[in-house]
Coordinates of C-alpha atoms in Angstrom, one line a residue:
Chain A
X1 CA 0.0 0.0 0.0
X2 CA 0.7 3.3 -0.2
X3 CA 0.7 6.5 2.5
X4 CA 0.4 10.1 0.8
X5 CA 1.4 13.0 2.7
X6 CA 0.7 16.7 1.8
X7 CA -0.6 19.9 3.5
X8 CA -3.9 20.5 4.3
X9 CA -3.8 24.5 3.3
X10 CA -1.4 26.8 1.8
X11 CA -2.0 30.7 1.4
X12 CA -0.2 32.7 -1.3
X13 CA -0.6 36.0 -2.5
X14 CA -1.4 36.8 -6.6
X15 CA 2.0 37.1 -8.7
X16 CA 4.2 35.2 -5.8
X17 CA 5.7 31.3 -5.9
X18 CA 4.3 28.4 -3.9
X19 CA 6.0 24.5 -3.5
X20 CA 3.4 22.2 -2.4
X21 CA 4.8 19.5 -1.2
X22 CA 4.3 15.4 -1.6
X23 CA 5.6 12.3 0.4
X24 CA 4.8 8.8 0.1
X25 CA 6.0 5.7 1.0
X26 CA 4.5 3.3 -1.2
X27 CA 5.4 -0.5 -2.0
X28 CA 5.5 -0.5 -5.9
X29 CA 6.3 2.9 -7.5
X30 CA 5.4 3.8 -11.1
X31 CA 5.1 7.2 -11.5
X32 CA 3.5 10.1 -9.8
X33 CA 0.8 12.5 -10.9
X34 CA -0.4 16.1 -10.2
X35 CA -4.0 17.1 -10.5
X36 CA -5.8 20.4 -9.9
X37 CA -9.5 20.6 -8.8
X38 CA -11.6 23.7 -8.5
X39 CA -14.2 23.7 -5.8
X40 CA -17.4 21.8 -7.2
X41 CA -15.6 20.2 -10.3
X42 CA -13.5 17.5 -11.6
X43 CA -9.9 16.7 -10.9
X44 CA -7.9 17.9 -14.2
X45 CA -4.4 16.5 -15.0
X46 CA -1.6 18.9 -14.5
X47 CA 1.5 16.9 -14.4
X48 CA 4.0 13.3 -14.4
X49 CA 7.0 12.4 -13.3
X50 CA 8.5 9.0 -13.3
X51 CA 11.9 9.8 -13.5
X52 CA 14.0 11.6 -10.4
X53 CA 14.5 15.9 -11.8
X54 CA 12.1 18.5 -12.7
X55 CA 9.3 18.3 -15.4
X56 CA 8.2 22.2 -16.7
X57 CA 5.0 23.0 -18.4
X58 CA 4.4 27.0 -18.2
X59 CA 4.0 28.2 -14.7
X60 CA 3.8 25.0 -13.2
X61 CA 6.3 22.6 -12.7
X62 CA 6.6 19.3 -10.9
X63 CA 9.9 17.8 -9.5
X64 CA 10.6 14.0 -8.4
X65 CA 12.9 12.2 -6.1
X66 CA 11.7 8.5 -5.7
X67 CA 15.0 7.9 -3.3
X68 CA 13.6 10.1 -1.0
X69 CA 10.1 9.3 -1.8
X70 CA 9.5 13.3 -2.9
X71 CA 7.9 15.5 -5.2
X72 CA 6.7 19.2 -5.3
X73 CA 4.9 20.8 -7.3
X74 CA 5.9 24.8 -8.2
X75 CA 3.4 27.4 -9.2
X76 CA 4.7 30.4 -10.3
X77 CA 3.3 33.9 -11.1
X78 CA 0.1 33.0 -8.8
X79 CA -3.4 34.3 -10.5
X80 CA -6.3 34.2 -8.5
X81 CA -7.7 31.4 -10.8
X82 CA -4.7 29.0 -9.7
X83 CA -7.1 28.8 -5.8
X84 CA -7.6 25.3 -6.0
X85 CA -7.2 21.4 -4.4
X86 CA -4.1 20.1 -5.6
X87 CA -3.9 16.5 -5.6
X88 CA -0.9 14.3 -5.6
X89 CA -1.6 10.8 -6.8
X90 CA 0.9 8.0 -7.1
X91 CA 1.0 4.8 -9.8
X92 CA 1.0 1.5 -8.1
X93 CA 3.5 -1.0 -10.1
X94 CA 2.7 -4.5 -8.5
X95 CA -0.1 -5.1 -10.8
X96 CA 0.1 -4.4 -14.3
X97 CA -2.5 -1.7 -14.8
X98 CA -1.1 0.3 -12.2
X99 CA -4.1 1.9 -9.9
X100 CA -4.0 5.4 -8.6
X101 CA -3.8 6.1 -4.9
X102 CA -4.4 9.8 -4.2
X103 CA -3.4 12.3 -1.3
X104 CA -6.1 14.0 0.9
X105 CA -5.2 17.5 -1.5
X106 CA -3.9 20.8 -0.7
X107 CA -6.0 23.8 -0.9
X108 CA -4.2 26.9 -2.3
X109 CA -6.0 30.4 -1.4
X110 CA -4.3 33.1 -3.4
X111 CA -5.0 36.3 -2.1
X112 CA -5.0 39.6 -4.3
Chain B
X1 CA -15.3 16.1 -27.1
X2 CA -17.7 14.2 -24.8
X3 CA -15.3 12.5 -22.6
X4 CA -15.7 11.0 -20.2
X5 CA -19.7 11.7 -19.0
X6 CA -21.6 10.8 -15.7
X7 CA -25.0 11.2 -14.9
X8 CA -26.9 12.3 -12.6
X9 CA -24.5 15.4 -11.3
X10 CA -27.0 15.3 -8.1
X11 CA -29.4 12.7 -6.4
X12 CA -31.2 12.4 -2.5
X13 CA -31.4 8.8 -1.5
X14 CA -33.2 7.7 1.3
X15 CA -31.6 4.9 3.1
X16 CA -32.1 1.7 1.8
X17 CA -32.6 2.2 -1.9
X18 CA -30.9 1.4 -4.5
X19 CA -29.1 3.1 -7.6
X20 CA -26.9 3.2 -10.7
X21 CA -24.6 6.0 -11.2
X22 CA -24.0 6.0 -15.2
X23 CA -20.2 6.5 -16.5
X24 CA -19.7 6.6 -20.2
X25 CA -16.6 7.8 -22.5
X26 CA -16.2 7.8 -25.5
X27 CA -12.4 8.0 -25.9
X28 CA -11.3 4.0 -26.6
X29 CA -10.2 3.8 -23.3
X30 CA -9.6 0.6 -21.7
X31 CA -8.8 1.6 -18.2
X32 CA -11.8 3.1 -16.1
X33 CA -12.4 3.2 -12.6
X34 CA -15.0 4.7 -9.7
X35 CA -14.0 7.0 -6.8
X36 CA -15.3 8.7 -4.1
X37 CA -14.1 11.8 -2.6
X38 CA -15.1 12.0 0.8
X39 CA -13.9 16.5 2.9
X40 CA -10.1 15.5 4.2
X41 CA -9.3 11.7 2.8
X42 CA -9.0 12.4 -0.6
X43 CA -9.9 10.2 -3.8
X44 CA -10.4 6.7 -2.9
X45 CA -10.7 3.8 -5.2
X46 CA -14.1 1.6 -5.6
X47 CA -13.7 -0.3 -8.6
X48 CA -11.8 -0.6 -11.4
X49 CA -12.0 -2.1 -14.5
X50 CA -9.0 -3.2 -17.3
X51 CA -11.5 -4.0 -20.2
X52 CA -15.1 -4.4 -21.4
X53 CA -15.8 -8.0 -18.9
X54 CA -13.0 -7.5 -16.4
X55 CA -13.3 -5.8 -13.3
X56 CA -12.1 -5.5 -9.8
X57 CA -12.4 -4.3 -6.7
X58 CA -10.3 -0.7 -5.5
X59 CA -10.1 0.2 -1.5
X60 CA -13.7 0.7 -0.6
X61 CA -15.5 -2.3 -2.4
X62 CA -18.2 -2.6 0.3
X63 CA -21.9 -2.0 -0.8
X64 CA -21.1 -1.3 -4.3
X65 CA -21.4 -3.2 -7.5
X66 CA -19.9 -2.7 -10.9
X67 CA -20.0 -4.2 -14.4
X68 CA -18.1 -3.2 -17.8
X69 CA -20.5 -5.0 -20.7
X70 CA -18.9 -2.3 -23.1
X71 CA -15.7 -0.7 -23.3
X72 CA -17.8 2.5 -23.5
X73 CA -20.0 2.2 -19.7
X74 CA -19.1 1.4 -16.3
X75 CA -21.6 1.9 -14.1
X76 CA -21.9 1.8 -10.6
X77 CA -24.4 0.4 -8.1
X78 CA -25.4 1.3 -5.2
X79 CA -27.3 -1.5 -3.3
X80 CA -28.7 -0.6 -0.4
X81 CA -27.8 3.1 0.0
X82 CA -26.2 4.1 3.3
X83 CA -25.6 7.7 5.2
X84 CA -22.2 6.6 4.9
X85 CA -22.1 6.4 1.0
X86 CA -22.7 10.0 1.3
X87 CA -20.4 11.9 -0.8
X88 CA -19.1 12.6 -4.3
X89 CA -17.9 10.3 -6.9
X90 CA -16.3 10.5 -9.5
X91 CA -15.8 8.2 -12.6
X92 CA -12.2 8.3 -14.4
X93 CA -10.7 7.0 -17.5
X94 CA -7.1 6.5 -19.0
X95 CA -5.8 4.8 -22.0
X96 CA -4.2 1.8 -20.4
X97 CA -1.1 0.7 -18.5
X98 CA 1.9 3.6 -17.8
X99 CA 2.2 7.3 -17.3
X100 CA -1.1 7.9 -19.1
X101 CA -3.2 10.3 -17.4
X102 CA -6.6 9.8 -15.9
X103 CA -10.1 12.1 -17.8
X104 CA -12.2 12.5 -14.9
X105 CA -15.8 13.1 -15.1
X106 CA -17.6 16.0 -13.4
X107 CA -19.0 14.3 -10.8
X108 CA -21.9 13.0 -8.7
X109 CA -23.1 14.2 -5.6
X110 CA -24.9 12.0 -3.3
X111 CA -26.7 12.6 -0.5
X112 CA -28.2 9.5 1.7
X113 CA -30.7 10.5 4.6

């Protein structure tokens, strides 16, 4: 099985940075994901890393350390549409079709 | 793009009935799968299924069933609805096996009383 760790709540003001941070410990490991969910709708994919470094895509940008059982995920240039769950969600590689097991989320509240 | 597409968005159950939560997509995936997201624990598995006659059961199995006659549907039944199945659930699908991410649809929101 796997245990997910990440904060509850994180506040951030418009145009700064903020790291969100992920650790899990986790008996098969086969990638990691990054999802953002806006109050009242559906999770939306955001990023994946399954090798160790730093994977950019615009503002956002997710970094992996599967030694240390890490990631983080960077959001840069805050807007006030980036308030939202963030979910980190690892792959499971003992079975072939590798199910997703997903952290309780961390809410980001950007303030203007 | 349809997607992936769940109805209904909403429903009141009393305690006791029973249910089907419709998932359909309409993207060739093989890979779909039932979750309910519950204030402070996250997405947690239900069901899942590999392909159209295969299916298994995720981390909270209990007092739901699930059957994949088509690659397209996976719908999800509630037996004898319980305050505890209370929540929102979700229906995802992905392509198949490796870092191939999961479409999500926009949710249902049940209530049991």
């Amino acid at each position: 099985g796997q245990n997910i760790d990440q904060p509850t709540e994180m506040t951030a003001t418009e145009g700064a940075i903020v790291q969100i941070n992920c650790t899990y410990q986790t008996s098969g490991f086969n990638g990691l994901f990054w999802y953002q969910q806006h109050a009242g709708e559906a999770p939306t994919f955001l990023s994946y890393n399954v090798l160790d470094g730093l994977e950019e895509k615009g503002r956002f940008s997710s970094f992996l350390s599967r030694s240390k059982g890490y990631s983080y995920l960077l959001l840069k240039e805050l807007q006030m549409k980036d308030s939202a769950s963030y979910l980190c969600a690892v792959r499971d590689s003992t079975d072939s079709w590798g199910k997703l097991q997903f952290g309780a989320g961390t809410q980001v509240v950007v303030t203007p | 793009n349809a997607g992936v597409t769940q109805t209904p968005k909403f429903q009141v159950l009393k305690t006791g009935q029973s249910m089907t939560l419709q998932c359909a997509q309409d993207m060739n995936h093989e890979y779909m799968s039932w979750y309910r997201q519950d204030p402070g624990m996250g997405l947690r598995l239900i069901h899942y299924s590999v392909g159209a006659g295969i299916t298994d059961q995720g981390e909270v199995p209990n007092g739901y069933n699930v059957s994949r006659s088509t690659t397209e549907d996976f719908p999800l039944r509630l037996l004898s609805a319980a305050p505890s199945q209370t929540s929102v659930y979700f229906c995802a699908s992905s392509y198949g096996q490796g870092g191939t991410e999961a479409f999500f649809g926009q949710g249902t929101r049940l209530t049991v009383v």
